[in-house]
Amino acid sequence: VMGSPAEGLSVAARGYAGVQPHRTPLRLRPHASCERKGMPKILIVDDARFLGEGLKRILRIKGFEAVSIDDGRRVLDIVRTGKFDAVITDLRMPQMPGEDLITRLKEGFPNLPCIVMTGHATRDCVLRLAREPNVAGILVKPLNYERLFTTLSQALDRKLQETPIVNNVAKS
């Protein structure tokens, strides 16, 4: 798109797999949490494969190590075998709803912060998720990347300090 803040950026950096980016231009430099800790490993769970892959590319540009999967049923096995620092998950997925995934992660990996992204948030759902101790943030699609990076950085900082996650509910 000529004349837009995203002009000159790759397709993956222009928007979340085709969705127009937030009005703030995406800053393509390593994120501060990557400089402090090395390369945090993030698991992205979204049944829309192209969305997960687009977010994976953006996170890698920002200095994170990222893995994307499209089936929530595989998450527990993948988290067990890989050492992930955080999970970013979609809320609505056909194989395993995001709320079920968060509950299972809380039971098996209570210190693993989860960031929920959704385009279908209801007030009741957001309030329910906000009470979950492993939910570090709830972000509304289309994502505001700076808010995502801020939420992710705060979750990783809290994990490093080994303090409980304080919910960060935000509307993009």
PDB file of C-alpha atoms in Angstrom:
ATOM      1  CA  VAL A   1       0.000   0.000   0.000  1.00  0.00           C
ATOM      2  CA  MET A   2       1.705   3.159  -1.160  1.00  0.00           C
ATOM      3  CA  GLY A   3       1.918   6.032   1.322  1.00  0.00           C
ATOM      4  CA  SER A   4       1.002   3.884   4.291  1.00  0.00           C
ATOM      5  CA  PRO A   5       3.140   3.532   7.446  1.00  0.00           C
ATOM      6  CA  ALA A   6       3.906  -0.022   6.324  1.00  0.00           C
ATOM      7  CA  GLU A   7       5.325   1.024   2.938  1.00  0.00           C
ATOM      8  CA  GLY A   8       8.566  -0.778   2.194  1.00  0.00           C
ATOM      9  CA  LEU A   9       7.996  -3.612   4.674  1.00  0.00           C
ATOM     10  CA  SER A  10       7.679  -7.255   3.682  1.00  0.00           C
ATOM     11  CA  VAL A  11       4.252  -8.836   3.403  1.00  0.00           C
ATOM     12  CA  ALA A  12       4.683 -10.514   6.810  1.00  0.00           C
ATOM     13  CA  ALA A  13       5.736  -7.256   8.462  1.00  0.00           C
ATOM     14  CA  ARG A  14       2.983  -5.159   6.842  1.00  0.00           C
ATOM     15  CA  GLY A  15       0.192  -6.926   8.608  1.00  0.00           C
ATOM     16  CA  TYR A  16      -0.835  -9.998  10.467  1.00  0.00           C
ATOM     17  CA  ALA A  17      -1.056 -12.265   7.425  1.00  0.00           C
ATOM     18  CA  GLY A  18      -2.934  -9.790   5.283  1.00  0.00           C
ATOM     19  CA  VAL A  19      -4.778  -7.821   7.964  1.00  0.00           C
ATOM     20  CA  GLN A  20      -3.874  -4.155   7.880  1.00  0.00           C
ATOM     21  CA  PRO A  21      -1.525  -3.214  10.730  1.00  0.00           C
ATOM     22  CA  HIS A  22      -2.343  -0.847  13.550  1.00  0.00           C
ATOM     23  CA  ARG A  23      -1.726   2.783  12.586  1.00  0.00           C
ATOM     24  CA  THR A  24       1.563   2.801  14.504  1.00  0.00           C
ATOM     25  CA  PRO A  25       4.313   1.573  12.151  1.00  0.00           C
ATOM     26  CA  LEU A  26       5.933  -1.710  13.113  1.00  0.00           C
ATOM     27  CA  ARG A  27       9.449  -1.081  14.402  1.00  0.00           C
ATOM     28  CA  LEU A  28      11.705  -3.797  13.040  1.00  0.00           C
ATOM     29  CA  ARG A  29      14.406  -3.966  15.685  1.00  0.00           C
ATOM     30  CA  PRO A  30      15.078  -6.579  18.365  1.00  0.00           C
ATOM     31  CA  HIS A  31      12.759  -6.318  21.318  1.00  0.00           C
ATOM     32  CA  ALA A  32      14.270  -5.285  24.671  1.00  0.00           C
ATOM     33  CA  SER A  33      13.423  -8.619  26.348  1.00  0.00           C
ATOM     34  CA  CYS A  34      15.551 -10.407  23.721  1.00  0.00           C
ATOM     35  CA  GLU A  35      18.572  -8.281  24.572  1.00  0.00           C
ATOM     36  CA  ARG A  36      18.244  -9.079  28.296  1.00  0.00           C
ATOM     37  CA  LYS A  37      17.576 -12.807  28.102  1.00  0.00           C
ATOM     38  CA  GLY A  38      18.833 -14.050  24.771  1.00  0.00           C
ATOM     39  CA  MET A  39      16.191 -15.444  22.436  1.00  0.00           C
ATOM     40  CA  PRO A  40      13.011 -16.291  24.350  1.00  0.00           C
ATOM     41  CA  LYS A  41      11.175 -19.230  22.784  1.00  0.00           C
ATOM     42  CA  ILE A  42       7.516 -18.553  22.013  1.00  0.00           C
ATOM     43  CA  LEU A  43       4.893 -21.105  20.952  1.00  0.00           C
ATOM     44  CA  ILE A  44       2.120 -19.736  18.724  1.00  0.00           C
ATOM     45  CA  VAL A  45      -1.116 -21.740  18.538  1.00  0.00           C
ATOM     46  CA  ASP A  46      -3.630 -20.709  15.876  1.00  0.00           C
ATOM     47  CA  ASP A  47      -5.809 -22.964  13.735  1.00  0.00           C
ATOM     48  CA  ALA A  48      -5.390 -20.500  10.858  1.00  0.00           C
ATOM     49  CA  ARG A  49      -1.930 -21.639   9.777  1.00  0.00           C
ATOM     50  CA  PHE A  50      -1.174 -18.539   7.713  1.00  0.00           C
ATOM     51  CA  LEU A  51      -1.895 -16.285  10.699  1.00  0.00           C
ATOM     52  CA  GLY A  52       0.392 -18.267  12.992  1.00  0.00           C
ATOM     53  CA  GLU A  53       3.162 -18.333  10.387  1.00  0.00           C
ATOM     54  CA  GLY A  54       2.851 -14.567   9.830  1.00  0.00           C
ATOM     55  CA  LEU A  55       3.124 -13.887  13.551  1.00  0.00           C
ATOM     56  CA  LYS A  56       6.068 -16.302  13.778  1.00  0.00           C
ATOM     57  CA  ARG A  57       7.939 -14.310  11.107  1.00  0.00           C
ATOM     58  CA  ILE A  58       7.259 -11.027  12.890  1.00  0.00           C
ATOM     59  CA  LEU A  59       8.411 -12.419  16.249  1.00  0.00           C
ATOM     60  CA  ARG A  60      11.602 -13.724  14.644  1.00  0.00           C
ATOM     61  CA  ILE A  61      12.295 -10.309  13.134  1.00  0.00           C
ATOM     62  CA  LYS A  62      11.907  -8.868  16.626  1.00  0.00           C
ATOM     63  CA  GLY A  63      14.473 -11.319  18.010  1.00  0.00           C
ATOM     64  CA  PHE A  64      12.293 -14.069  19.464  1.00  0.00           C
ATOM     65  CA  GLU A  65      12.600 -17.746  18.644  1.00  0.00           C
ATOM     66  CA  ALA A  66       9.111 -18.771  17.523  1.00  0.00           C
ATOM     67  CA  VAL A  67       7.327 -22.011  16.680  1.00  0.00           C
ATOM     68  CA  SER A  68       3.847 -22.064  15.167  1.00  0.00           C
ATOM     69  CA  ILE A  69       1.360 -24.938  15.262  1.00  0.00           C
ATOM     70  CA  ASP A  70      -2.237 -25.117  14.096  1.00  0.00           C
ATOM     71  CA  ASP A  71      -3.633 -27.838  16.371  1.00  0.00           C
ATOM     72  CA  GLY A  72      -4.161 -27.155  20.085  1.00  0.00           C
ATOM     73  CA  ARG A  73      -4.221 -30.895  20.834  1.00  0.00           C
ATOM     74  CA  ARG A  74      -0.463 -31.090  20.142  1.00  0.00           C
ATOM     75  CA  VAL A  75       0.504 -28.264  22.505  1.00  0.00           C
ATOM     76  CA  LEU A  76       1.113 -30.267  25.682  1.00  0.00           C
ATOM     77  CA  ASP A  77       3.482 -32.685  23.932  1.00  0.00           C
ATOM     78  CA  ILE A  78       5.324 -29.838  22.214  1.00  0.00           C
ATOM     79  CA  VAL A  79       5.646 -27.829  25.446  1.00  0.00           C
ATOM     80  CA  ARG A  80       6.950 -30.941  27.235  1.00  0.00           C
ATOM     81  CA  THR A  81       9.676 -31.518  24.647  1.00  0.00           C
ATOM     82  CA  GLY A  82      10.625 -27.884  23.966  1.00  0.00           C
ATOM     83  CA  LYS A  83      11.536 -25.308  26.552  1.00  0.00           C
ATOM     84  CA  PHE A  84       9.102 -22.509  25.836  1.00  0.00           C
ATOM     85  CA  ASP A  85       9.064 -19.201  27.666  1.00  0.00           C
ATOM     86  CA  ALA A  86       5.505 -18.232  26.674  1.00  0.00           C
ATOM     87  CA  VAL A  87       2.507 -19.316  24.602  1.00  0.00           C
ATOM     88  CA  ILE A  88       0.441 -17.070  22.348  1.00  0.00           C
ATOM     89  CA  THR A  89      -2.850 -18.768  21.540  1.00  0.00           C
ATOM     90  CA  ASP A  90      -5.996 -18.062  19.600  1.00  0.00           C
ATOM     91  CA  LEU A  91      -9.187 -18.388  21.599  1.00  0.00           C
ATOM     92  CA  ARG A  92     -11.430 -20.037  19.013  1.00  0.00           C
ATOM     93  CA  MET A  93     -10.018 -23.213  17.526  1.00  0.00           C
ATOM     94  CA  PRO A  94     -11.967 -26.271  16.370  1.00  0.00           C
ATOM     95  CA  GLN A  95      -9.669 -29.013  17.726  1.00  0.00           C
ATOM     96  CA  MET A  96      -9.261 -27.586  21.232  1.00  0.00           C
ATOM     97  CA  PRO A  97     -10.747 -24.272  22.332  1.00  0.00           C
ATOM     98  CA  GLY A  98      -8.239 -21.770  23.726  1.00  0.00           C
ATOM     99  CA  GLU A  99      -9.886 -21.807  27.167  1.00  0.00           C
ATOM    100  CA  ASP A 100      -9.385 -25.590  27.432  1.00  0.00           C
ATOM    101  CA  LEU A 101      -5.793 -25.215  26.278  1.00  0.00           C
ATOM    102  CA  ILE A 102      -5.096 -22.554  28.921  1.00  0.00           C
ATOM    103  CA  THR A 103      -6.601 -24.776  31.639  1.00  0.00           C
ATOM    104  CA  ARG A 104      -4.440 -27.722  30.604  1.00  0.00           C
ATOM    105  CA  LEU A 105      -1.315 -25.568  30.431  1.00  0.00           C
ATOM    106  CA  LYS A 106      -2.102 -24.167  33.882  1.00  0.00           C
ATOM    107  CA  GLU A 107      -2.338 -27.698  35.292  1.00  0.00           C
ATOM    108  CA  GLY A 108       0.806 -29.029  33.617  1.00  0.00           C
ATOM    109  CA  PHE A 109       2.950 -25.884  33.356  1.00  0.00           C
ATOM    110  CA  PRO A 110       1.688 -23.351  35.916  1.00  0.00           C
ATOM    111  CA  ASN A 111       4.583 -20.919  35.370  1.00  0.00           C
ATOM    112  CA  LEU A 112       4.199 -20.760  31.588  1.00  0.00           C
ATOM    113  CA  PRO A 113       2.600 -17.418  30.668  1.00  0.00           C
ATOM    114  CA  CYS A 114      -0.136 -17.452  28.037  1.00  0.00           C
ATOM    115  CA  ILE A 115      -1.238 -14.539  25.884  1.00  0.00           C
ATOM    116  CA  VAL A 116      -4.671 -14.948  24.332  1.00  0.00           C
ATOM    117  CA  MET A 117      -5.532 -13.360  20.998  1.00  0.00           C
ATOM    118  CA  THR A 118      -9.083 -13.296  19.764  1.00  0.00           C
ATOM    119  CA  GLY A 119     -11.392 -11.663  17.302  1.00  0.00           C
ATOM    120  CA  HIS A 120     -14.439 -12.947  19.175  1.00  0.00           C
ATOM    121  CA  ALA A 121     -14.106 -11.711  22.744  1.00  0.00           C
ATOM    122  CA  THR A 122     -17.220 -11.484  24.865  1.00  0.00           C
ATOM    123  CA  ARG A 123     -17.240  -9.681  28.183  1.00  0.00           C
ATOM    124  CA  ASP A 124     -17.882 -12.907  30.130  1.00  0.00           C
ATOM    125  CA  CYS A 125     -15.089 -14.726  28.344  1.00  0.00           C
ATOM    126  CA  VAL A 126     -12.588 -11.914  28.970  1.00  0.00           C
ATOM    127  CA  LEU A 127     -13.532 -11.782  32.653  1.00  0.00           C
ATOM    128  CA  ARG A 128     -13.165 -15.560  32.968  1.00  0.00           C
ATOM    129  CA  LEU A 129      -9.758 -15.520  31.272  1.00  0.00           C
ATOM    130  CA  ALA A 130      -8.581 -12.536  33.314  1.00  0.00           C
ATOM    131  CA  ARG A 131      -8.985 -14.648  36.458  1.00  0.00           C
ATOM    132  CA  GLU A 132      -6.655 -17.369  35.167  1.00  0.00           C
ATOM    133  CA  PRO A 133      -3.249 -17.035  36.854  1.00  0.00           C
ATOM    134  CA  ASN A 134      -1.309 -18.100  33.753  1.00  0.00           C
ATOM    135  CA  VAL A 135      -2.999 -15.601  31.396  1.00  0.00           C
ATOM    136  CA  ALA A 136      -0.597 -12.694  30.963  1.00  0.00           C
ATOM    137  CA  GLY A 137      -2.744 -10.780  28.502  1.00  0.00           C
ATOM    138  CA  ILE A 138      -5.796 -10.802  26.271  1.00  0.00           C
ATOM    139  CA  LEU A 139      -5.394  -9.048  22.938  1.00  0.00           C
ATOM    140  CA  VAL A 140      -8.094  -8.365  20.368  1.00  0.00           C
ATOM    141  CA  LYS A 141      -7.472  -9.029  16.673  1.00  0.00           C
ATOM    142  CA  PRO A 142      -6.327  -7.383  14.534  1.00  0.00           C
ATOM    143  CA  LEU A 143      -3.310  -7.258  16.807  1.00  0.00           C
ATOM    144  CA  ASN A 144      -1.540  -4.109  17.873  1.00  0.00           C
ATOM    145  CA  TYR A 145       2.031  -5.407  17.654  1.00  0.00           C
ATOM    146  CA  GLU A 146       3.550  -2.897  20.049  1.00  0.00           C
ATOM    147  CA  ARG A 147       0.959  -3.951  22.655  1.00  0.00           C
ATOM    148  CA  LEU A 148       1.737  -7.606  21.926  1.00  0.00           C
ATOM    149  CA  PHE A 149       5.480  -7.011  22.387  1.00  0.00           C
ATOM    150  CA  THR A 150       4.871  -5.035  25.592  1.00  0.00           C
ATOM    151  CA  THR A 151       2.606  -7.768  27.005  1.00  0.00           C
ATOM    152  CA  LEU A 152       5.071 -10.468  25.992  1.00  0.00           C
ATOM    153  CA  SER A 153       8.004  -8.573  27.500  1.00  0.00           C
ATOM    154  CA  GLN A 154       6.141  -8.066  30.786  1.00  0.00           C
ATOM    155  CA  ALA A 155       5.201 -11.759  30.919  1.00  0.00           C
ATOM    156  CA  LEU A 156       8.805 -12.818  30.291  1.00  0.00           C
ATOM    157  CA  ASP A 157      10.103 -10.365  32.911  1.00  0.00           C
ATOM    158  CA  ARG A 158       7.647 -11.739  35.490  1.00  0.00           C
ATOM    159  CA  LYS A 159       8.659 -15.287  34.636  1.00  0.00           C
ATOM    160  CA  LEU A 160      12.319 -14.404  35.122  1.00  0.00           C
ATOM    161  CA  GLN A 161      11.545 -12.815  38.479  1.00  0.00           C
ATOM    162  CA  GLU A 162       9.419 -15.848  39.403  1.00  0.00           C
ATOM    163  CA  THR A 163       6.533 -13.701  40.557  1.00  0.00           C
ATOM    164  CA  PRO A 164       2.890 -14.475  39.817  1.00  0.00           C
ATOM    165  CA  ILE A 165       1.545 -13.184  36.528  1.00  0.00           C
ATOM    166  CA  VAL A 166      -0.663 -10.116  36.900  1.00  0.00           C
ATOM    167  CA  ASN A 167      -3.315 -10.107  34.225  1.00  0.00           C
ATOM    168  CA  ASN A 168      -2.887  -7.558  31.473  1.00  0.00           C
ATOM    169  CA  VAL A 169      -6.199  -7.228  29.682  1.00  0.00           C
ATOM    170  CA  ALA A 170      -5.983  -4.847  26.759  1.00  0.00           C
ATOM    171  CA  LYS A 171      -8.025  -3.888  23.738  1.00  0.00           C
ATOM    172  CA  SER A 172      -5.899  -3.347  20.645  1.00  0.00           C
TER     173      SER A 172
END
